[in-house]
Coordinates of N, CA and C in Angstrom, one line a residue:
M496 N 99.4 116.5 125.2 CA 99.9 115.1 125.5 C 100.4 114.5 124.2
I497 N 101.7 114.1 124.2 CA 102.2 113.5 123.0 C 101.8 112.1 122.8
S498 N 101.6 111.3 123.9 CA 101.2 110.0 123.9 C 100.6 109.6 125.2
R499 N 99.8 108.5 125.2 CA 99.3 107.9 126.4 C 99.8 106.5 126.5
T500 N 100.3 106.1 127.7 CA 100.7 104.7 127.9 C 99.7 104.0 128.9
L501 N 99.1 103.0 128.5 CA 98.2 102.2 129.4 C 98.8 100.9 129.8
R502 N 98.6 100.6 131.1 CA 99.1 99.3 131.7 C 100.6 99.0 131.3
P503 N 101.5 99.9 131.6 CA 102.9 99.6 131.2 C 103.5 98.4 131.8
A504 N 102.9 97.9 132.9 CA 103.4 96.7 133.6 C 102.4 95.6 133.4
G505 N 101.6 95.6 132.3 CA 100.6 94.6 132.0 C 101.2 93.2 131.9
S506 N 100.5 92.2 132.2 CA 101.0 90.8 132.2 C 101.1 90.2 130.8
S507 N 100.5 90.8 129.8 CA 100.5 90.2 128.5 C 101.8 90.4 127.7
R508 N 102.1 89.5 126.8 CA 103.2 89.7 125.9 C 102.8 90.7 124.8
F509 N 101.6 90.8 124.6 CA 101.1 91.7 123.5 C 101.4 93.2 123.9
V510 N 101.9 94.0 122.9 CA 102.1 95.4 123.1 C 101.2 96.0 122.0
L511 N 100.3 96.8 122.4 CA 99.3 97.5 121.5 C 99.8 98.9 121.2
I512 N 99.8 99.3 119.9 CA 100.1 100.7 119.6 C 99.0 101.2 118.7
C513 N 98.7 102.5 118.8 CA 97.7 103.2 117.9 C 98.3 104.5 117.4
D514 N 98.9 104.4 116.2 CA 99.6 105.6 115.7 C 98.7 106.8 115.4
H515 N 97.4 106.5 115.1 CA 96.5 107.6 114.7 C 95.3 107.7 115.7
A516 N 95.6 107.6 117.0 CA 94.5 107.5 118.0 C 93.8 108.8 118.2
S517 N 94.4 110.0 117.9 CA 93.9 111.3 118.3 C 93.7 112.2 117.1
N518 N 92.8 113.1 117.2 CA 92.6 114.2 116.2 C 93.1 115.5 116.8
H519 N 93.8 115.5 117.9 CA 94.2 116.7 118.6 C 95.3 117.5 117.9
V520 N 95.1 118.8 117.7 CA 96.1 119.7 117.2 C 96.5 120.6 118.3
P521 N 97.8 120.6 118.6 CA 98.3 121.5 119.7 C 98.0 123.0 119.4
E522 N 97.7 123.7 120.5 CA 97.3 125.1 120.4 C 98.2 126.0 119.5
E523 N 99.5 125.7 119.6 CA 100.5 126.6 118.9 C 100.4 126.4 117.4
L524 N 99.7 125.3 116.9 CA 99.5 125.1 115.5 C 98.2 125.7 114.9
H525 N 97.4 126.3 115.8 CA 96.2 127.0 115.4 C 95.3 126.2 114.5
G526 N 95.1 124.9 114.9 CA 94.1 124.1 114.1 C 94.6 123.8 112.7
L527 N 95.9 124.1 112.4 CA 96.4 123.9 111.1 C 95.7 124.7 110.0
G528 N 94.9 125.7 110.5 CA 94.1 126.5 109.5 C 92.9 125.8 109.0
L529 N 92.5 124.7 109.7 CA 91.3 124.0 109.2 C 90.1 124.2 110.1
P530 N 88.9 124.2 109.5 CA 87.7 124.2 110.4 C 87.6 123.0 111.2
A531 N 86.9 123.1 112.3 CA 86.8 122.0 113.3 C 86.2 120.7 112.6
S532 N 85.3 120.9 111.7 CA 84.6 119.8 111.0 C 85.6 118.9 110.3
E533 N 86.7 119.5 109.7 CA 87.7 118.7 109.0 C 88.5 117.8 110.0
L534 N 88.6 118.3 111.2 CA 89.4 117.5 112.2 C 88.5 116.3 112.8
Q535 N 87.3 116.3 112.5 CA 86.4 115.1 112.9 C 86.5 114.0 111.8
R536 N 87.0 114.3 110.6 CA 87.0 113.4 109.5 C 88.2 112.4 109.7
H537 N 88.1 111.3 108.9 CA 89.1 110.3 108.9 C 90.5 110.8 108.5
I538 N 90.6 112.0 107.9 CA 91.9 112.5 107.5 C 92.7 112.9 108.7
A539 N 92.0 113.2 109.9 CA 92.7 113.6 111.1 C 93.1 112.5 112.0
W540 N 92.4 111.4 111.9 CA 92.7 110.3 112.9 C 92.0 109.0 112.4
D541 N 92.3 107.9 113.1 CA 91.7 106.6 112.8 C 90.5 106.5 113.7
I542 N 89.3 106.9 113.2 CA 88.1 107.0 114.0 C 87.8 105.6 114.7
G543 N 87.6 105.7 116.0 CA 87.3 104.4 116.8 C 88.4 103.6 117.2
A544 N 89.6 103.8 116.6 CA 90.7 102.9 116.8 C 91.2 103.0 118.3
A545 N 91.2 104.2 118.8 CA 91.7 104.4 120.2 C 90.9 103.6 121.2
A546 N 89.5 103.7 121.0 CA 88.7 103.0 122.0 C 88.8 101.5 121.9
V547 N 89.0 101.0 120.7 CA 89.2 99.5 120.5 C 90.5 99.1 121.2
T548 N 91.5 99.9 121.0 CA 92.8 99.7 121.6 C 92.7 99.7 123.1
E549 N 92.0 100.7 123.7 CA 91.8 100.7 125.1 C 91.1 99.5 125.6
G550 N 90.1 99.0 124.9 CA 89.3 97.9 125.3 C 90.2 96.6 125.3
L551 N 91.0 96.5 124.2 CA 91.9 95.3 124.1 C 92.9 95.3 125.2
S552 N 93.4 96.5 125.6 CA 94.4 96.6 126.6 C 93.8 96.1 127.9
E553 N 92.5 96.5 128.2 CA 91.9 96.1 129.4 C 91.6 94.6 129.4
I554 N 91.1 94.0 128.3 CA 90.8 92.6 128.3 C 92.0 91.7 128.4
L555 N 93.1 92.1 127.7 CA 94.3 91.3 127.6 C 95.3 91.6 128.8
D556 N 95.0 92.7 129.5 CA 96.0 93.2 130.5 C 97.3 93.5 129.7
A557 N 97.2 94.2 128.6 CA 98.3 94.4 127.7 C 98.7 95.9 127.7
P558 N 100.0 96.2 127.7 CA 100.5 97.6 127.6 C 100.0 98.1 126.3
A559 N 99.7 99.4 126.3 CA 99.2 100.1 125.0 C 99.8 101.5 125.0
V560 N 100.2 101.9 123.8 CA 100.7 103.3 123.6 C 99.9 103.9 122.5
L561 N 99.3 105.0 122.8 CA 98.4 105.7 121.9 C 99.0 107.1 121.6
C562 N 99.1 107.4 120.3 CA 99.6 108.7 119.9 C 98.6 109.8 120.3
G563 N 99.1 111.0 120.8 CA 98.3 112.0 121.3 C 98.0 113.2 120.4
V564 N 98.6 113.1 119.1 CA 98.4 114.2 118.2 C 97.8 113.7 116.9
S565 N 97.2 114.6 116.1 CA 96.6 114.2 114.9 C 97.6 113.8 113.8
R566 N 97.2 112.9 113.0 CA 98.1 112.5 111.9 C 98.4 113.6 110.9
L567 N 97.5 114.7 111.0 CA 97.8 115.9 110.2 C 98.9 116.7 110.8
V568 N 99.1 116.6 112.1 CA 100.3 117.3 112.7 C 101.5 116.6 112.3
I569 N 101.5 115.3 112.4 CA 102.6 114.4 112.0 C 102.1 113.0 112.0
D570 N 102.4 112.3 110.9 CA 101.9 110.9 110.8 C 103.0 110.0 111.3
C571 N 102.8 109.5 112.5 CA 103.8 108.7 113.2 C 104.0 107.3 112.6
N572 N 103.3 107.0 111.5 CA 103.5 105.8 110.8 C 104.2 106.0 109.4
R573 N 104.9 107.1 109.3 CA 105.6 107.5 108.0 C 107.0 107.8 108.3
H574 N 107.9 107.5 107.3 CA 109.3 107.8 107.5 C 109.6 109.3 107.4
H575 N 110.7 109.7 108.0 CA 111.0 111.1 108.1 C 111.1 111.8 106.7
N576 N 111.5 111.1 105.7 CA 111.6 111.8 104.4 C 110.3 111.6 103.5
A577 N 109.3 111.0 104.1 CA 108.1 110.8 103.3 C 107.2 112.1 103.2
S578 N 106.7 112.3 102.0 CA 105.8 113.5 101.8 C 104.6 113.5 102.7
G579 N 104.1 112.3 103.0 CA 103.0 112.1 103.9 C 103.2 112.2 105.4
L580 N 104.5 112.4 105.7 CA 104.8 112.6 107.2 C 104.1 113.8 107.7
I581 N 104.1 114.9 107.0 CA 103.3 116.1 107.3 C 102.6 116.5 106.1
P582 N 101.4 116.0 105.9 CA 100.7 116.1 104.6 C 100.2 117.5 104.3
E583 N 100.4 117.9 103.1 CA 99.9 119.2 102.6 C 98.4 119.1 102.1
V584 N 98.1 117.9 101.6 CA 96.7 117.6 101.2 C 96.4 116.2 101.6
S585 N 95.2 116.0 102.1 CA 94.7 114.7 102.5 C 93.3 114.5 102.1
D586 N 93.1 113.4 101.2 CA 91.8 113.1 100.7 C 91.1 114.4 100.1
G587 N 91.8 115.1 99.4 CA 91.2 116.3 98.7 C 91.2 117.6 99.5
T588 N 91.5 117.5 100.8 CA 91.5 118.7 101.7 C 92.9 119.3 101.8
V589 N 93.1 120.5 101.5 CA 94.4 121.2 101.7 C 94.5 121.5 103.1
I590 N 95.7 121.3 103.7 CA 96.1 121.6 105.1 C 96.9 122.8 105.1
P591 N 96.3 124.0 105.3 CA 97.0 125.3 105.2 C 98.3 125.3 106.2
G592 N 98.1 124.8 107.4 CA 99.2 124.9 108.3 C 100.4 124.0 108.0
N593 N 100.3 123.2 107.0 CA 101.4 122.3 106.6 C 102.0 122.8 105.3
L594 N 101.6 123.8 104.7 CA 102.1 124.3 103.4 C 103.4 124.9 103.5
K595 N 104.3 124.5 102.6 CA 105.6 125.2 102.5 C 106.4 125.3 103.8
L596 N 106.4 124.2 104.6 CA 107.2 124.2 105.8 C 108.7 124.2 105.5
S597 N 109.4 124.8 106.3 CA 110.9 124.8 106.2 C 111.4 123.5 106.7
E598 N 112.6 123.1 106.4 CA 113.2 121.9 107.0 C 113.3 122.1 108.5
A599 N 113.5 123.2 109.0 CA 113.6 123.5 110.4 C 112.2 123.2 111.1
D600 N 111.2 123.6 110.4 CA 109.8 123.4 110.9 C 109.5 121.9 110.9
R601 N 109.9 121.2 109.9 CA 109.7 119.7 109.8 C 110.5 119.0 110.9
A602 N 111.7 119.4 111.1 CA 112.6 118.8 112.1 C 112.0 119.1 113.5
A603 N 111.4 120.3 113.7 CA 110.9 120.6 115.0 C 109.6 119.7 115.3
R604 N 108.8 119.4 114.3 CA 107.7 118.6 114.6 C 108.1 117.1 114.8
I605 N 109.1 116.7 114.1 CA 109.7 115.3 114.4 C 110.2 115.2 115.8
E606 N 110.9 116.2 116.2 CA 111.5 116.2 117.6 C 110.4 116.3 118.7
R607 N 109.4 117.1 118.4 CA 108.4 117.4 119.5 C 107.4 116.3 119.6
Y608 N 107.0 115.7 118.4 CA 105.8 114.8 118.5 C 106.1 113.4 118.1
F609 N 106.9 113.2 117.0 CA 107.2 111.9 116.5 C 108.1 111.1 117.4
Q610 N 109.3 111.7 117.7 CA 110.3 111.0 118.5 C 109.8 110.6 119.9
P611 N 109.1 111.4 120.7 CA 108.6 111.0 122.0 C 107.6 109.9 121.9
Y612 N 106.7 109.9 120.9 CA 105.8 108.7 120.8 C 106.5 107.4 120.6
H613 N 107.5 107.4 119.7 CA 108.2 106.1 119.4 C 109.1 105.8 120.5
A614 N 109.6 106.7 121.3 CA 110.4 106.4 122.5 C 109.5 105.8 123.5
A615 N 108.2 106.2 123.6 CA 107.3 105.6 124.6 C 107.0 104.1 124.1
V616 N 106.8 103.9 122.8 CA 106.6 102.5 122.4 C 107.8 101.7 122.7
E617 N 109.0 102.2 122.4 CA 110.3 101.4 122.7 C 110.4 101.1 124.2
A618 N 110.0 102.0 125.0 CA 110.1 101.8 126.5 C 109.3 100.6 126.9
V619 N 108.1 100.5 126.3 CA 107.2 99.4 126.7 C 107.7 98.1 126.0
M620 N 108.1 98.2 124.8 CA 108.6 97.0 124.1 C 109.7 96.3 124.8
R621 N 110.6 97.1 125.4 CA 111.8 96.6 126.0 C 111.6 96.0 127.4
R622 N 110.4 96.1 127.9 CA 110.1 95.5 129.2 C 109.9 94.0 129.1
E623 N 109.7 93.5 127.9 CA 109.4 92.1 127.6 C 110.4 91.6 126.7
S624 N 111.0 90.4 127.0 CA 112.0 89.8 126.1 C 111.6 89.5 124.7
E625 N 110.3 89.0 124.6 CA 109.8 88.7 123.3 C 108.4 89.3 123.1
P626 N 108.3 90.6 123.0 CA 107.0 91.2 122.9 C 106.3 90.9 121.5
I627 N 105.0 90.9 121.5 CA 104.3 90.7 120.3 C 103.6 92.1 120.0
L628 N 103.9 92.7 118.9 CA 103.4 94.0 118.5 C 102.1 93.9 117.8
I629 N 101.0 94.6 118.3 CA 99.7 94.7 117.6 C 99.5 96.1 117.3
S630 N 99.5 96.5 116.0 CA 99.3 97.8 115.6 C 97.8 98.0 115.1
M631 N 97.1 98.9 115.8 CA 95.7 99.1 115.6 C 95.4 100.3 114.7
H632 N 94.6 100.1 113.7 CA 94.2 101.2 112.8 C 92.7 101.0 112.4
S633 N 92.2 102.1 111.8 CA 90.8 101.9 111.2 C 90.8 102.6 109.9
M634 N 89.9 102.1 109.0 CA 89.8 102.6 107.6 C 88.5 103.2 107.3
T635 N 88.4 104.2 106.5 CA 87.2 104.8 106.1 C 86.4 103.8 105.3
P636 N 85.1 103.8 105.4 CA 84.3 102.9 104.6 C 84.4 103.0 103.1
S637 N 84.8 104.2 102.6 CA 85.1 104.3 101.2 C 86.1 105.4 101.0
L638 N 86.9 105.3 100.0 CA 87.9 106.3 99.7 C 87.9 106.5 98.2
A639 N 87.8 107.8 97.8 CA 87.8 108.2 96.4 C 86.7 107.4 95.6
G640 N 85.6 107.3 96.3 CA 84.4 106.6 95.7 C 84.5 105.1 95.6
V641 N 85.5 104.5 96.2 CA 85.7 103.0 96.2 C 85.3 102.5 97.6
A642 N 84.3 101.7 97.7 CA 83.8 101.1 98.9 C 84.7 100.0 99.4
R643 N 84.9 100.0 100.7 CA 85.7 98.9 101.4 C 84.7 97.9 101.9
T644 N 84.7 96.7 101.3 CA 83.8 95.6 101.7 C 84.2 94.8 102.9
C645 N 85.4 94.9 103.3 CA 85.9 94.1 104.4 C 85.6 94.9 105.7
Q646 N 85.1 94.2 106.7 CA 84.9 94.8 108.0 C 86.2 94.9 108.8
I647 N 87.0 94.0 108.6 CA 88.3 94.0 109.2 C 89.4 93.4 108.2
S648 N 90.6 93.9 108.2 CA 91.6 93.4 107.3 C 92.9 93.4 108.1
L649 N 93.8 92.5 107.7 CA 95.1 92.4 108.3 C 96.1 92.7 107.2
S650 N 97.1 93.6 107.5 CA 98.1 94.0 106.6 C 99.4 93.3 107.0
S651 N 100.1 92.7 106.0 CA 101.3 92.0 106.3 C 102.3 92.2 105.2
Y652 N 103.6 91.7 105.5 CA 104.7 91.8 104.6 C 105.1 90.3 104.4
V653 N 106.4 90.0 104.6 CA 106.9 88.7 104.4 C 106.6 87.8 105.6
D654 N 106.7 88.3 106.8 CA 106.5 87.5 108.0 C 105.0 87.4 108.3
R655 N 104.5 86.2 108.1 CA 103.0 86.0 108.3 C 102.8 84.9 109.4
R656 N 103.7 84.8 110.3 CA 103.6 83.8 111.4 C 102.4 84.0 112.2
L657 N 102.0 85.2 112.5 CA 100.8 85.5 113.2 C 99.6 85.9 112.3
T658 N 99.9 86.5 111.2 CA 98.9 87.0 110.3 C 98.0 85.8 109.8
D659 N 98.7 84.7 109.3 CA 97.9 83.6 108.8 C 97.0 82.9 109.8
P660 N 97.5 82.6 111.0 CA 96.6 82.0 112.0 C 95.5 83.0 112.4
M661 N 95.8 84.3 112.5 CA 94.8 85.2 112.8 C 93.7 85.3 111.8
L662 N 94.1 85.3 110.5 CA 93.1 85.3 109.4 C 92.2 84.1 109.5
A663 N 92.8 82.9 109.7 CA 92.0 81.7 109.8 C 91.1 81.8 111.0
A664 N 91.5 82.3 112.1 CA 90.7 82.4 113.3 C 89.6 83.4 113.1
L665 N 89.8 84.5 112.5 CA 88.8 85.5 112.2 C 87.7 84.9 111.3
R666 N 88.2 84.2 110.2 CA 87.2 83.7 109.2 C 86.4 82.5 109.8
A667 N 87.0 81.9 110.8 CA 86.3 80.7 111.4 C 85.0 81.1 112.1
W668 N 84.9 82.4 112.5 CA 83.7 82.9 113.2 C 82.5 82.8 112.2
G669 N 82.8 83.1 110.9 CA 81.7 82.9 109.9 C 80.8 84.0 109.7
D670 N 80.9 85.1 110.5 CA 79.9 86.2 110.4 C 80.5 87.5 110.1
I671 N 81.8 87.6 109.7 CA 82.4 88.8 109.3 C 83.2 88.7 108.0
A672 N 83.3 89.8 107.3 CA 84.1 89.8 106.0 C 85.5 90.2 106.4
V673 N 86.5 89.4 106.1 CA 87.8 89.6 106.5 C 88.7 89.7 105.3
G674 N 89.6 90.8 105.3 CA 90.5 91.0 104.2 C 91.9 90.7 104.5
D675 N 92.7 90.4 103.5 CA 94.1 90.1 103.6 C 94.8 91.1 102.7
N676 N 95.6 92.0 103.3 CA 96.2 93.1 102.6 C 95.3 93.8 101.6
D677 N 94.1 94.1 102.2 CA 93.1 94.8 101.4 C 92.4 95.8 102.4
P678 N 92.5 97.1 102.2 CA 93.0 97.8 101.1 C 94.5 98.1 101.2
Y679 N 95.1 97.8 102.3 CA 96.5 98.2 102.6 C 97.4 96.9 102.9
D680 N 98.6 96.9 102.3 CA 99.5 95.9 102.8 C 100.5 96.6 103.7
L681 N 101.5 95.8 104.2 CA 102.5 96.4 105.1 C 103.8 96.5 104.4
D682 N 104.0 97.7 103.9 CA 105.2 98.0 103.1 C 106.2 98.8 103.9
P683 N 107.4 98.1 104.2 CA 108.4 98.8 105.1 C 108.9 100.1 104.5
T684 N 108.8 100.3 103.2 CA 109.2 101.6 102.6 C 108.2 102.7 102.8
F685 N 107.0 102.3 103.2 CA 105.9 103.2 103.4 C 105.5 103.4 104.8
D686 N 105.2 102.2 105.5 CA 104.9 102.2 106.9 C 106.2 102.3 107.7
F687 N 106.1 102.9 108.9 CA 107.2 103.0 109.8 C 107.1 102.2 111.0
S688 N 106.0 102.3 111.7 CA 105.9 101.8 113.1 C 106.2 100.3 113.2
T689 N 105.4 99.4 112.5 CA 105.6 98.0 112.7 C 107.0 97.6 112.1
P690 N 107.4 98.1 111.0 CA 108.8 97.7 110.5 C 109.9 98.1 111.6
Y691 N 109.7 99.3 112.1 CA 110.8 99.8 113.0 C 110.8 99.0 114.4
H692 N 109.6 98.8 114.9 CA 109.5 98.2 116.3 C 109.5 96.7 116.3
A693 N 109.1 96.1 115.1 CA 108.9 94.6 115.1 C 109.7 93.9 114.0
L694 N 109.5 94.3 112.8 CA 110.1 93.6 111.6 C 111.6 93.5 111.7
Q695 N 112.2 94.6 112.1 CA 113.7 94.6 112.1 C 114.3 93.7 113.2
R696 N 113.4 93.3 114.2 CA 113.9 92.5 115.3 C 113.3 91.0 115.1
N697 N 112.6 90.8 114.0 CA 112.0 89.5 113.8 C 111.0 89.1 114.9
L698 N 110.3 90.1 115.4 CA 109.3 89.8 116.4 C 107.9 89.5 115.8
L699 N 107.2 88.7 116.5 CA 105.8 88.5 116.0 C 105.0 89.8 116.0
H700 N 104.2 90.0 115.0 CA 103.4 91.3 114.9 C 102.2 91.0 114.1
L701 N 101.3 92.0 114.3 CA 100.0 92.0 113.5 C 99.6 93.5 113.3
Q702 N 99.2 93.8 112.1 CA 98.7 95.1 111.8 C 97.2 95.0 111.4
V703 N 96.3 95.7 112.1 CA 94.9 95.5 112.0 C 94.2 96.8 111.5
E704 N 93.3 96.6 110.6 CA 92.5 97.7 110.0 C 91.0 97.3 110.3
I705 N 90.3 98.1 111.0 CA 88.8 97.9 111.2 C 88.1 99.0 110.5
R706 N 87.0 98.6 109.8 CA 86.3 99.7 109.0 C 85.6 100.6 110.1
Q707 N 85.6 101.9 109.8 CA 85.2 102.8 110.8 C 83.7 102.8 111.1
D708 N 82.9 102.4 110.2 CA 81.5 102.3 110.5 C 81.1 101.2 111.5
E709 N 82.1 100.3 111.6 CA 81.9 99.2 112.6 C 82.2 99.6 114.0
I710 N 83.0 100.7 114.2 CA 83.5 101.1 115.5 C 83.2 102.6 115.8
G711 N 82.1 103.0 115.2 CA 81.7 104.4 115.4 C 81.1 104.7 116.7
D712 N 80.7 103.7 117.5 CA 80.1 104.0 118.8 C 80.6 103.0 119.8
A713 N 80.3 103.2 121.1 CA 80.8 102.4 122.2 C 80.5 100.9 122.0
V714 N 79.3 100.6 121.5 CA 78.9 99.2 121.4 C 79.8 98.5 120.4
G715 N 80.0 99.1 119.2 CA 80.8 98.5 118.2 C 82.2 98.4 118.7
Q716 N 82.7 99.4 119.3 CA 84.1 99.4 119.8 C 84.3 98.2 120.8
R717 N 83.4 98.0 121.7 CA 83.6 96.9 122.7 C 83.4 95.6 122.0
W718 N 82.5 95.5 121.1 CA 82.3 94.2 120.4 C 83.6 93.8 119.7
W719 N 84.2 94.7 119.0 CA 85.4 94.4 118.3 C 86.6 94.1 119.2
A720 N 86.7 94.9 120.3 CA 87.7 94.6 121.2 C 87.6 93.2 121.8
E721 N 86.4 92.8 122.1 CA 86.2 91.4 122.6 C 86.5 90.4 121.6
R722 N 86.0 90.6 120.3 CA 86.2 89.6 119.3 C 87.7 89.5 118.9
I723 N 88.4 90.6 118.8 CA 89.8 90.5 118.5 C 90.6 89.8 119.6
A724 N 90.2 90.1 120.9 CA 90.9 89.5 122.0 C 90.8 87.9 122.0
K725 N 89.5 87.5 121.8 CA 89.3 86.1 121.7 C 90.0 85.4 120.5
T726 N 90.0 86.1 119.4 CA 90.6 85.6 118.2 C 92.1 85.5 118.3
L727 N 92.7 86.5 118.9 CA 94.1 86.5 119.1 C 94.6 85.3 120.0
T728 N 93.8 85.1 121.0 CA 94.1 84.0 121.9 C 94.1 82.7 121.2
S729 N 93.1 82.5 120.3 CA 93.0 81.3 119.5 C 94.1 81.2 118.5
A730 N 94.4 82.3 117.8 CA 95.4 82.3 116.8 C 96.8 82.0 117.4
M731 N 97.1 82.5 118.6 CA 98.4 82.2 119.2 C 98.6 80.7 119.4
E732 N 97.6 79.9 119.6 CA 97.8 78.5 119.7 C 98.3 77.8 118.5
R733 N 98.1 78.5 117.3 CA 98.5 77.9 116.0 C 99.8 78.5 115.5
V734 N 100.4 79.5 116.2 CA 101.6 80.1 115.7 C 102.8 79.2 115.8
T735 N 103.5 79.1 114.6 CA 104.8 78.4 114.6 C 105.9 79.4 114.6
L736 N 106.7 79.2 115.7 CA 107.9 80.1 115.9 C 109.1 79.7 115.1

């Protein structure tokens, strides 16, 4: 399955996407030469992000599109010419099935996995005249020995029409550590999905990173889905168009 679309006719203006929802590697790629344990790590997917996206979709009655293949097969949030589109090494792990791919091999993966996912996102986005894109991600609690202290962070670029109200609404709860462009910002030369589907159209958008230890089980996943849904509703009341 290249992607899953939930509630395509949902009543909400929000459109949820999850680029790294799955750690699935299609049979024909033979696990990319990796042991199964590596495919359970953060290098293969955004742990917990799919379940939070599903919960948000339910609560908000919002359409959601979730990628169905591992980011190690192809990273649907990277540009076609990026080295990280089909990574040869991720967080110190060599990916044997990605080494020395020909241009034809890269093009085949783009055609088979990348393009159908983004076509599914576009199909949902175009059902609404002014959709609001919410891109859901999760981050490992530490990377290269550096701990992430924020439980949730928002990544943004120049357009902060929704980011700033959402940051204020999250911080107003008073019980969570909230980051702003920490550890990641939203760089259109690096990220693909939000720039392609929202920035270039001047659409409202939000890119969310939740720390993976917060959403490692069903309780945490539901808690964050409910918290984000409530906060989004509050933040939208403060948005200046």
